[in-house]
Structure formats: C-alpha cells, structure tokens
Short mmCIF file of C-alpha atoms and ligand atoms in Angstrom, two decimals:
data_model
loop_
_atom_site.label_atom_id
_atom_site.label_comp_id
_atom_site.label_asym_id
_atom_site.label_seq_id
_atom_site.Cartn_x
_atom_site.Cartn_y
_atom_site.Cartn_z
CA MET A 44 221.25 244.84 120.46
CA THR A 45 224.93 245.43 120.45
CA SER A 46 225.55 246.99 123.82
CA ASN A 47 228.31 245.28 126.24
CA THR A 48 226.27 245.09 129.20
CA LYS A 49 228.83 244.33 131.76
CA ILE A 50 228.19 247.44 133.59
CA LEU A 51 224.90 246.26 134.83
CA PHE A 52 226.19 243.19 136.25
CA GLU A 53 228.56 244.86 138.67
CA PRO A 54 227.68 244.68 142.63
CA ALA A 55 226.53 247.72 143.73
CA GLN A 56 226.31 248.97 147.66
CA LEU A 57 223.67 251.34 148.16
CA GLY A 58 224.03 252.54 151.70
CA THR A 59 223.28 249.41 153.61
CA LEU A 60 221.73 247.59 150.89
CA ALA A 61 224.27 245.06 149.08
CA LEU A 62 222.75 243.95 145.40
CA PRO A 63 224.83 241.36 142.95
CA ASN A 64 223.84 243.43 140.03
CA ARG A 65 222.25 246.95 139.04
CA ILE A 66 218.87 245.92 137.70
CA ALA A 67 215.55 246.53 139.84
CA MET A 68 212.20 245.11 138.90
CA ALA A 69 209.81 248.34 138.86
CA PRO A 70 206.84 248.11 141.38
CA MET A 71 204.02 246.95 138.93
CA THR A 72 200.35 246.56 140.31
CA ARG A 73 198.73 243.09 139.19
CA SER A 74 195.49 243.08 140.84
CA PHE A 75 195.61 239.32 141.43
CA SER A 76 194.78 239.08 144.87
CA PRO A 77 191.11 239.18 145.58
CA THR A 78 191.46 238.42 149.22
CA GLY A 79 194.01 240.87 149.97
CA ALA A 80 196.60 238.35 150.73
CA PRO A 81 198.93 237.63 148.27
CA SER A 82 198.15 233.86 147.16
CA ASP A 83 200.79 231.09 146.38
CA ASP A 84 200.81 232.09 142.48
CA VAL A 85 202.01 236.07 143.73
CA VAL A 86 204.93 233.86 145.41
CA GLY A 87 205.86 232.03 142.54
CA TYR A 88 205.80 235.22 140.20
CA TYR A 89 208.26 236.99 142.20
CA GLN A 90 210.24 234.22 143.09
CA ARG A 91 210.88 233.29 139.18
CA ARG A 92 212.13 236.94 138.89
CA ALA A 93 214.48 236.22 141.78
CA ALA A 94 215.68 233.34 140.23
CA GLY A 95 216.03 235.18 136.65
CA GLY A 96 218.73 237.26 138.28
CA VAL A 97 217.19 240.53 139.26
CA GLY A 98 219.08 241.88 141.49
CA LEU A 99 216.56 243.72 143.42
CA ILE A 100 212.95 243.24 143.28
CA LEU A 101 210.29 246.09 144.25
CA SER A 102 206.92 244.72 144.64
CA GLU A 103 203.93 245.81 143.37
CA GLY A 104 201.94 248.65 145.33
CA VAL A 105 200.51 247.45 148.83
CA HIS A 106 198.11 249.08 150.26
CA THR A 107 198.49 250.53 153.87
CA ASN A 108 195.02 250.12 155.06
CA GLN A 109 191.54 248.25 153.58
CA ILE A 110 189.48 251.52 153.00
CA THR A 111 190.67 254.83 152.04
CA ALA A 112 194.07 253.44 150.62
CA ALA A 113 192.29 251.27 148.17
CA GLY A 114 191.10 251.93 145.11
CA THR A 115 191.95 249.68 142.92
CA PRO A 116 190.46 246.09 142.77
CA ASN A 117 192.51 242.69 143.95
CA VAL A 118 195.52 244.68 145.19
CA PRO A 119 196.88 243.52 148.29
CA HIS A 120 197.30 245.15 151.55
CA ILE A 121 199.67 244.73 154.50
CA VAL A 122 197.20 245.11 157.42
CA THR A 123 195.65 241.53 158.62
CA ASP A 124 197.42 238.60 159.95
CA LYS A 125 196.65 236.46 156.47
CA ALA A 126 198.22 239.39 154.28
CA LYS A 127 201.43 239.53 156.30
CA ALA A 128 201.47 235.62 156.69
CA GLY A 129 201.60 235.91 152.71
CA TRP A 130 203.93 238.47 152.32
CA ARG A 131 206.16 236.50 154.62
CA LYS A 132 206.35 233.68 152.03
CA VAL A 133 207.15 236.32 149.63
CA ALA A 134 210.16 236.97 151.10
CA ASP A 135 210.96 233.55 151.83
CA ALA A 136 210.80 232.37 148.45
CA VAL A 137 212.57 235.08 146.95
CA HIS A 138 215.39 234.85 149.29
CA ALA A 139 215.42 230.93 148.71
CA ALA A 140 215.80 231.85 145.03
CA GLY A 141 218.69 234.31 145.84
CA GLY A 142 216.87 237.23 145.32
CA LYS A 143 216.52 240.74 147.39
CA ILE A 144 212.74 242.18 147.70
CA GLY A 145 211.30 245.33 149.09
CA LEU A 146 207.45 246.47 149.52
CA GLN A 147 206.20 249.17 147.83
CA LEU A 148 203.80 251.09 150.58
CA TRP A 149 200.69 252.42 148.64
CA ASN A 150 197.75 255.09 149.68
CA GLU A 151 195.97 255.80 146.52
CA GLY A 152 194.60 259.02 147.95
CA PRO A 153 192.47 261.07 145.82
CA PHE A 154 192.65 258.12 142.43
CA ARG A 155 190.50 255.81 144.77
CA ASN A 156 186.72 256.31 143.34
CA PRO A 157 184.68 255.72 146.42
CA LYS A 158 181.85 254.44 144.21
CA ASN A 159 183.87 251.92 142.87
CA THR A 160 184.61 250.41 146.50
CA LYS A 161 183.21 248.44 148.96
CA HIS A 162 183.03 251.84 151.08
CA PRO A 163 181.35 254.39 148.34
CA ASP A 164 180.53 257.12 151.36
CA THR A 165 183.94 257.26 152.78
CA PRO A 166 185.52 260.01 151.15
CA SER A 167 189.05 259.80 149.48
CA TRP A 168 191.85 261.29 151.68
CA SER A 169 194.04 264.05 150.00
CA ALA A 170 195.91 267.43 150.91
CA SER A 171 192.95 269.75 149.75
CA GLY A 172 190.18 267.25 148.46
CA MET A 173 191.88 267.41 145.21
CA LYS A 174 192.49 264.80 141.84
CA ILE A 175 192.45 267.36 139.27
CA PRO A 176 194.17 271.18 140.23
CA GLY A 177 190.78 273.37 141.10
CA LYS A 178 188.45 270.76 141.22
CA PRO A 179 187.87 269.76 144.68
CA LEU A 180 186.12 266.45 145.37
CA TRP A 181 186.13 265.98 149.08
CA GLU A 182 186.78 267.66 152.16
CA PRO A 183 190.99 268.28 152.80
CA MET A 184 192.25 265.72 155.50
CA THR A 185 191.65 266.71 158.96
CA GLU A 186 194.62 266.69 161.42
CA ASP A 187 193.19 263.19 162.74
CA GLU A 188 193.06 261.90 159.11
CA ILE A 189 196.83 263.01 158.49
CA GLU A 190 198.11 261.35 161.96
CA THR A 191 196.07 257.72 160.79
CA ALA A 192 197.57 258.10 157.40
CA ILE A 193 200.97 258.77 158.14
CA ASN A 194 200.91 255.80 161.05
CA GLU A 195 199.57 253.41 158.54
CA TYR A 196 202.82 254.05 156.39
CA VAL A 197 204.87 253.61 159.51
CA ASN A 198 202.84 250.29 160.54
CA ALA A 199 203.44 249.19 157.18
CA ALA A 200 207.04 249.80 157.00
CA VAL A 201 207.58 247.99 160.47
CA ALA A 202 205.60 245.16 159.28
CA THR A 203 207.53 244.74 155.89
CA LYS A 204 210.60 244.82 157.83
CA GLU A 205 209.42 242.47 160.38
CA LEU A 206 208.25 239.90 157.73
CA GLY A 207 211.95 239.88 156.44
CA PHE A 208 212.19 241.97 153.44
CA ASP A 209 215.18 243.75 152.54
CA CYS A 210 213.70 247.37 152.30
CA ALA A 211 210.56 249.17 152.06
CA GLU A 212 209.56 251.84 149.45
CA PHE A 213 207.22 254.66 149.94
CA HIS A 214 204.96 255.29 146.63
CA GLY A 215 205.50 259.15 147.03
CA ALA A 216 205.14 259.43 142.72
CA HIS A 217 202.21 259.59 139.91
CA GLY A 218 199.59 261.77 141.97
CA TYR A 219 199.06 259.62 144.85
CA LEU A 220 198.47 260.46 148.30
CA ILE A 221 202.27 261.51 149.14
CA ASP A 222 202.60 262.91 145.74
CA ASN A 223 199.36 264.93 146.15
CA PHE A 224 200.90 266.81 149.09
CA PHE A 225 204.16 267.42 147.19
CA TRP A 226 202.74 269.18 144.20
CA ASP A 227 201.45 272.87 144.59
CA GLN A 228 198.63 272.14 141.77
CA THR A 229 196.73 269.96 144.25
CA ASN A 230 198.15 271.16 147.85
CA VAL A 231 196.30 274.22 148.53
CA ARG A 232 196.71 274.21 152.47
CA THR A 233 197.50 277.20 154.31
CA ASP A 234 198.46 274.99 157.59
CA LYS A 235 202.06 273.46 158.38
CA TRP A 236 201.28 270.83 155.93
CA GLY A 237 201.15 273.32 152.75
CA GLY A 238 202.76 276.51 151.52
CA ASP A 239 206.19 276.52 150.55
CA TRP A 240 208.33 272.79 149.62
CA ASN A 241 208.83 272.76 153.71
CA GLY A 242 205.42 272.21 154.28
CA ARG A 243 204.24 270.53 151.16
CA THR A 244 207.09 267.96 152.41
CA ARG A 245 206.29 267.64 155.76
CA PHE A 246 203.64 264.50 155.28
CA ALA A 247 206.41 262.79 153.50
CA THR A 248 209.18 263.60 155.80
CA GLU A 249 206.98 262.69 159.00
CA VAL A 250 206.44 259.31 157.48
CA ILE A 251 210.50 258.87 156.97
CA ARG A 252 211.09 260.08 160.03
CA ARG A 253 208.70 258.13 162.10
CA THR A 254 209.56 255.16 160.39
CA ARG A 255 212.99 255.61 160.53
CA GLU A 256 212.64 255.83 164.29
CA LYS A 257 211.28 252.83 164.69
CA VAL A 258 213.18 250.92 162.00
CA GLY A 259 216.42 251.95 162.96
CA ALA A 260 219.36 253.32 161.07
CA ASP A 261 220.36 250.14 158.88
CA PHE A 262 216.95 249.26 157.64
CA PRO A 263 217.15 250.80 153.99
CA LEU A 264 214.32 253.36 152.90
CA ILE A 265 213.89 254.46 149.35
CA ILE A 266 210.92 256.55 148.09
CA ARG A 267 209.64 256.67 144.73
CA LEU A 268 209.17 260.24 143.22
CA SER A 269 208.06 261.65 139.77
CA GLN A 270 207.72 265.10 138.03
CA TRP A 271 204.87 264.00 136.20
CA LYS A 272 201.56 262.99 137.66
CA GLN A 273 198.92 260.31 136.21
CA GLN A 274 196.47 263.38 135.99
CA ASP A 275 198.98 265.12 133.70
CA PHE A 276 201.72 263.90 131.89
CA SER A 277 203.54 267.21 131.14
CA ALA A 278 203.62 268.50 135.03
CA GLN A 279 207.09 269.13 136.28
CA ALA A 280 206.62 269.72 140.46
CA THR A 281 209.91 271.33 140.58
CA LYS A 282 211.00 273.53 137.46
CA SER A 283 215.29 273.86 138.58
CA PRO A 284 217.88 272.04 140.27
CA GLU A 285 217.55 274.23 142.95
CA GLU A 286 213.87 273.93 143.50
CA MET A 287 214.34 270.21 143.60
CA LEU A 288 217.01 270.55 146.26
CA GLU A 289 214.13 272.37 148.17
CA TRP A 290 212.17 269.17 147.67
CA LEU A 291 214.49 266.16 148.19
CA GLN A 292 216.62 267.50 151.27
CA PRO A 293 213.77 267.73 153.45
CA MET A 294 213.29 263.96 152.57
CA VAL A 295 217.25 263.37 153.10
CA ASP A 296 217.02 265.30 156.89
CA ALA A 297 214.41 262.81 157.89
CA GLY A 298 216.69 259.96 157.04
CA ILE A 299 215.41 258.65 153.38
CA ASP A 300 218.21 256.16 151.91
CA ILE A 301 217.53 256.01 148.62
CA PHE A 302 215.59 258.04 145.59
CA HIS A 303 213.73 256.02 143.08
CA CYS A 304 213.09 258.96 140.35
CA SER A 305 210.08 257.93 137.95
CA GLN A 306 210.10 258.80 134.42
CA ARG A 307 208.78 257.39 131.26
CA ARG A 308 211.33 257.60 129.29
CA PHE A 309 215.05 257.26 131.02
CA TRP A 310 217.29 259.32 128.42
CA GLU A 311 214.85 262.32 128.76
CA PRO A 312 216.82 265.27 130.37
CA GLU A 313 215.20 266.85 133.66
CA PHE A 314 216.35 270.47 132.93
CA GLU A 315 217.51 272.35 130.14
CA GLY A 316 221.28 272.56 129.59
CA SER A 317 222.29 269.55 130.89
CA ASP A 318 221.72 265.64 129.83
CA LEU A 319 220.97 264.83 133.30
CA ASN A 320 217.88 262.81 133.74
CA PHE A 321 215.72 263.01 136.93
CA ALA A 322 217.65 260.48 138.56
CA GLY A 323 220.97 261.89 137.76
CA TRP A 324 219.90 265.14 139.38
CA ALA A 325 218.53 263.43 142.40
CA LYS A 326 221.81 261.44 143.16
CA LYS A 327 224.01 264.96 141.87
CA LEU A 328 222.34 267.07 144.11
CA THR A 329 221.43 265.07 147.22
CA GLY A 330 224.59 262.72 147.10
CA LYS A 331 222.08 259.49 147.81
CA PRO A 332 221.97 256.70 145.67
CA THR A 333 219.17 256.79 143.00
CA ILE A 334 217.21 254.31 140.95
CA SER A 335 216.28 255.19 137.37
CA VAL A 336 213.45 253.69 135.24
CA GLY A 337 211.43 254.13 132.00
CA SER A 338 211.38 251.92 128.64
CA VAL A 339 214.31 250.31 129.53
CA GLY A 340 214.82 247.60 126.38
CA LEU A 341 211.55 248.49 124.76
CA GLN A 342 210.47 251.02 122.43
CA GLY A 343 207.27 252.99 123.37
CA ASP A 344 206.42 253.72 126.91
CA PHE A 345 204.22 252.20 129.55
CA ILE A 346 201.01 253.97 129.32
CA GLY A 347 200.76 252.39 125.64
CA ALA A 348 200.57 249.03 127.49
CA PHE A 349 197.47 250.07 129.29
CA ALA A 350 195.78 250.69 126.09
CA GLY A 351 197.07 247.31 124.61
CA GLU A 352 200.25 248.29 122.35
CA THR A 353 202.72 246.08 121.78
CA SER A 354 206.67 247.29 122.21
CA LYS A 355 209.22 246.02 120.01
CA THR A 356 212.64 245.74 121.76
CA ALA A 357 215.09 248.10 121.73
CA SER A 358 218.75 248.66 122.32
CA LEU A 359 220.51 249.04 125.64
CA ASP A 360 223.35 251.27 124.49
CA LYS A 361 221.68 254.61 126.03
CA LEU A 362 221.13 252.79 129.45
CA VAL A 363 225.06 251.54 129.51
CA THR A 364 226.08 255.14 128.87
CA ARG A 365 224.65 256.46 131.44
CA MET A 366 225.19 253.82 134.31
CA GLU A 367 229.04 254.13 133.30
CA ALA A 368 228.86 257.86 133.42
CA GLY A 369 227.78 257.13 136.90
CA GLU A 370 224.51 258.84 136.56
CA PHE A 371 222.36 256.58 138.90
CA ASP A 372 222.85 253.61 140.68
CA LEU A 373 220.35 251.25 139.67
CA ILE A 374 217.88 250.78 136.70
CA ALA A 375 214.64 249.56 137.15
CA VAL A 376 212.81 247.24 134.47
CA GLY A 377 208.77 247.02 134.33
CA ARG A 378 207.79 245.87 130.95
CA ALA A 379 210.26 243.83 130.04
CA LEU A 380 210.16 241.54 133.26
CA LEU A 381 206.63 240.98 133.25
CA GLN A 382 207.17 239.44 129.97
CA ASP A 383 210.03 237.74 130.84
CA PRO A 384 211.25 236.63 134.11
CA ASN A 385 214.50 235.64 133.00
CA TRP A 386 214.75 239.00 131.11
CA VAL A 387 218.13 240.05 133.02
CA THR A 388 219.92 236.09 132.61
CA LYS A 389 219.15 236.70 128.88
CA VAL A 390 220.71 240.42 128.92
CA ARG A 391 224.00 239.04 130.92
CA ASP A 392 224.40 236.18 128.45
CA GLY A 393 224.10 238.01 125.38
CA ARG A 394 220.78 236.05 124.19
CA ASN A 395 219.65 239.24 122.59
CA ASP A 396 217.87 236.73 119.88
CA GLU A 397 215.67 235.69 122.85
CA LEU A 398 214.14 238.87 124.28
CA GLU A 399 210.77 239.39 123.66
CA PRO A 400 208.56 242.23 122.54
CA PHE A 401 205.83 243.30 125.22
CA THR A 402 202.53 242.24 124.64
CA LYS A 403 199.14 242.66 126.05
CA ASP A 404 199.09 239.40 127.08
CA ALA A 405 201.51 239.55 129.55
CA LEU A 406 199.47 241.78 131.85
CA MET A 407 196.38 239.12 131.65
CA SER A 408 198.18 236.22 134.11
CA LEU A 409 201.12 235.98 136.42
CA SER A 410 203.37 233.86 134.30
C1 FMN B 202 200.98 246.83 134.61
C2 FMN B 202 201.86 248.26 135.63
C3 FMN B 202 201.42 248.23 136.95
C4 FMN B 202 202.06 249.34 137.64
N1 FMN B 202 201.81 249.68 138.65
C5 FMN B 202 202.86 250.55 139.16
C6 FMN B 202 202.80 250.51 141.00
O1 FMN B 202 202.20 249.75 141.69
N2 FMN B 202 203.54 251.46 141.51
C7 FMN B 202 204.31 252.45 140.75
O2 FMN B 202 205.00 253.10 141.62
N3 FMN B 202 204.36 252.16 139.65
C8 FMN B 202 203.93 251.24 138.84
N4 FMN B 202 203.56 251.07 137.13
C9 FMN B 202 205.26 251.77 136.51
C10 FMN B 202 206.19 251.02 136.86
O3 FMN B 202 206.90 250.85 137.94
C11 FMN B 202 207.26 251.89 135.80
O4 FMN B 202 207.82 252.81 136.12
C12 FMN B 202 206.75 251.66 134.10
O5 FMN B 202 206.19 250.81 133.86
C13 FMN B 202 208.03 252.14 133.47
O6 FMN B 202 208.90 251.30 133.12
P1 FMN B 202 209.14 250.30 132.08
O7 FMN B 202 208.91 251.25 130.55
O8 FMN B 202 210.33 249.54 132.23
O9 FMN B 202 207.60 249.39 131.78
C14 FMN B 202 203.30 249.96 136.95
C15 FMN B 202 203.29 250.06 135.15
C16 FMN B 202 202.97 248.85 134.63
C17 FMN B 202 203.14 248.47 133.40
#
C-alpha cells in the first residue's frame, strides 16, 4: 500500500449532509438482534466505528415491518417502541463519538422464505410473485399491499429522522422488494406499477415522494441501487447510460438526494467505451452526489466472505485515482470495517502494516 490517501480525508458536503471525510461504512446485516431491538452490544459496535473515524455509518438493514419485511433471523426492525428506543441509543452513541449515521430501511420481499419465519402461511411480497424470473411463487402484491408497504417505508424513514439519525437509506438493491419492482425480469405487471421504467420506478418514487413530504426538504434521503441481483450476479437492469437515466431521473424528481451504487468491485466499468463505474455514471447523468462501494482495501469480493474465504489486504491506489477524478463523492467500506473498527484511522495515519486481512471470524461477533 503506497497510496497518498489525503483525498479520502477531505470534508464532503452532499446536499445538506456535511461529513468530515469521504469514507462511509457500508450497510451490513449482522443478525445480532434476536428481540428485534438493537442491544447495547449493537450500540457499542456502531460507536466503535464512529470513534474509529468513519465519516458516515450506514446501518445494517432494518426491517420496515415484523412479518412480510422479515426473512432473515435476528435482524432488527423499527416498529415497536422498544426497537425505537434501542435505535435512539445507537444514534446518540455515534454522535457522542463524533460520528454520523443513517439507518438502511429494508423489506426483503421475495427473499423472505415464509417457511423459515414465524408466519409460514403469510405469502411474501413481490411485484409479480417472483424471486427467480419466470417462476412465480406467490400472488402479485395487491393495491392494498403496495399501499401498506410504501407507507411502512415512509413511517420507518420518519421514525429514523425523529430518533435523531442524520439520514435514511432505502434498500433498493440486490433483488429485495424495491429492486424487485425495478427489474423487468421480476416485474411483469401490466398496471401502473409495471411496464416501462416510469411504471417500474413508481413503487420507489412513491416511497421517496411521500417520505419527502413528511421529513421536509433538508433531511437527506439515500437510495441504494444495484445492477446485479442476488439471484443473478450478471444481471444488468439498465444496458446503456440513456436507459440508466430513465431509471434514475424519476427518483431525482421524487426528491432523492444521494444514490448509493452497489458494485462488488468498485473499479469495474459500467458500460463499454468508458471507465466510469456505476456511481460515476449515476453522478454524471443526474448531477446528484453518489456513493461507490465494492472490495475496498481487500482482494476477493464479499460473496466469497459468505463462503468463509479470507481476503488479503489490497492497495488503495485505484480508489484514490477515481476519488481524485471526482467520479463519486463517498466510498463505502464493508468487510474491512467489520474486521477492524480502526481501519479508517490506520489508513489516515499511513499505518498500512497494521491493516488486517478479512477473515470469517469477523462475521461471528460484534467486535
Ligand atoms: C456480512 C455482510 C452483510 C451485508 N448486509 C447488507 C445489508 O444489510 N444491506 C446491503 O445493502 N448490503 C449488505 N451487504 C453488502 C455490503 O454493504 C457491501 O456492498 C459489500 O460487502 C461490498 O463491500 P466490501 O467489499 O467492502 O465488503 C453485506 C455484506 C456483508 C459482508
């Protein structure tokens, strides 16, 4: 590691969100909240990352309801007073350590397997009943269910603001509910919630528009997007910059502030003929600030982490080059920050020999 990483430590202003540096913690599900409310262990886990110099923490995915949003065990929600009280402690602890934090709001949609939940007879939610294209598992969502789901995101975002968080992020990536509406392979509806990009973005834009009405102009709203889907790593929801603009512009018009563009490897170009990555294109096309992500500081991507692979440390040169070119505003770091709460400080101080490889042990506890 030889990079001069100074650019990463310049302050950033993303709309109303003022940050001390350009490093965000990527949202990472930890499954350490069996009661649905974040415990004091969770409070300490986030506080350590704030004390370790992370510019903006994005929380693990937080369920917007306790039934149809929730497929993964031990994931926290933001529904009951107890859960909200736990989240308030998280926000306060992060602020006391000088950090900033937003919650990632999550409905798992078709990735919820009812059989593995306490409500096995309740079908999961999706645009057209599908997780895998062409293989319907349930009925498409009804108008009433769509209304309910949208209002749950809005309520969760309003609570996020009221609890003192600095921003809210809608999880619109990786094939979950919002993304299930975006993708033409899983949304084959012929009503106003399907069809062209205008129809397929309607679910997201209603979430954003109604939230914006409630939280006011100044509360930063982020949406996380991905071309890739968990059920298809090679999926490309948009095949050209022109099409990407059709996807993103309705969300800009609805009031989104920041696009968080999920890639497995941040250095991979999005379209042929240009070096720009996904976040680079989103910024260029919309003029909105963007967050990039994917294998920062590590060799091997995060899918391997779930298979128990160790990832050695990697140079930050490519990141510095892209950041210096202004391609995106923030870089989110996942596994490196799971492994080491002080990763940011070590990078800032050039203590490269102290940076650790990522090992699966980091997934086992909230250290
Ligand atoms: C343990 C783990 C849990 C994750 N959970 C989420 C999540 O809840 N929401 C989300 O959008 N991405 C999630 N991700 C993806 C990360 O946010 C990030 O995009 C990915 O790890 C790539 O960054 P990295 O290579 O720096 O780890 C998770 C990744 C890991 C390793």
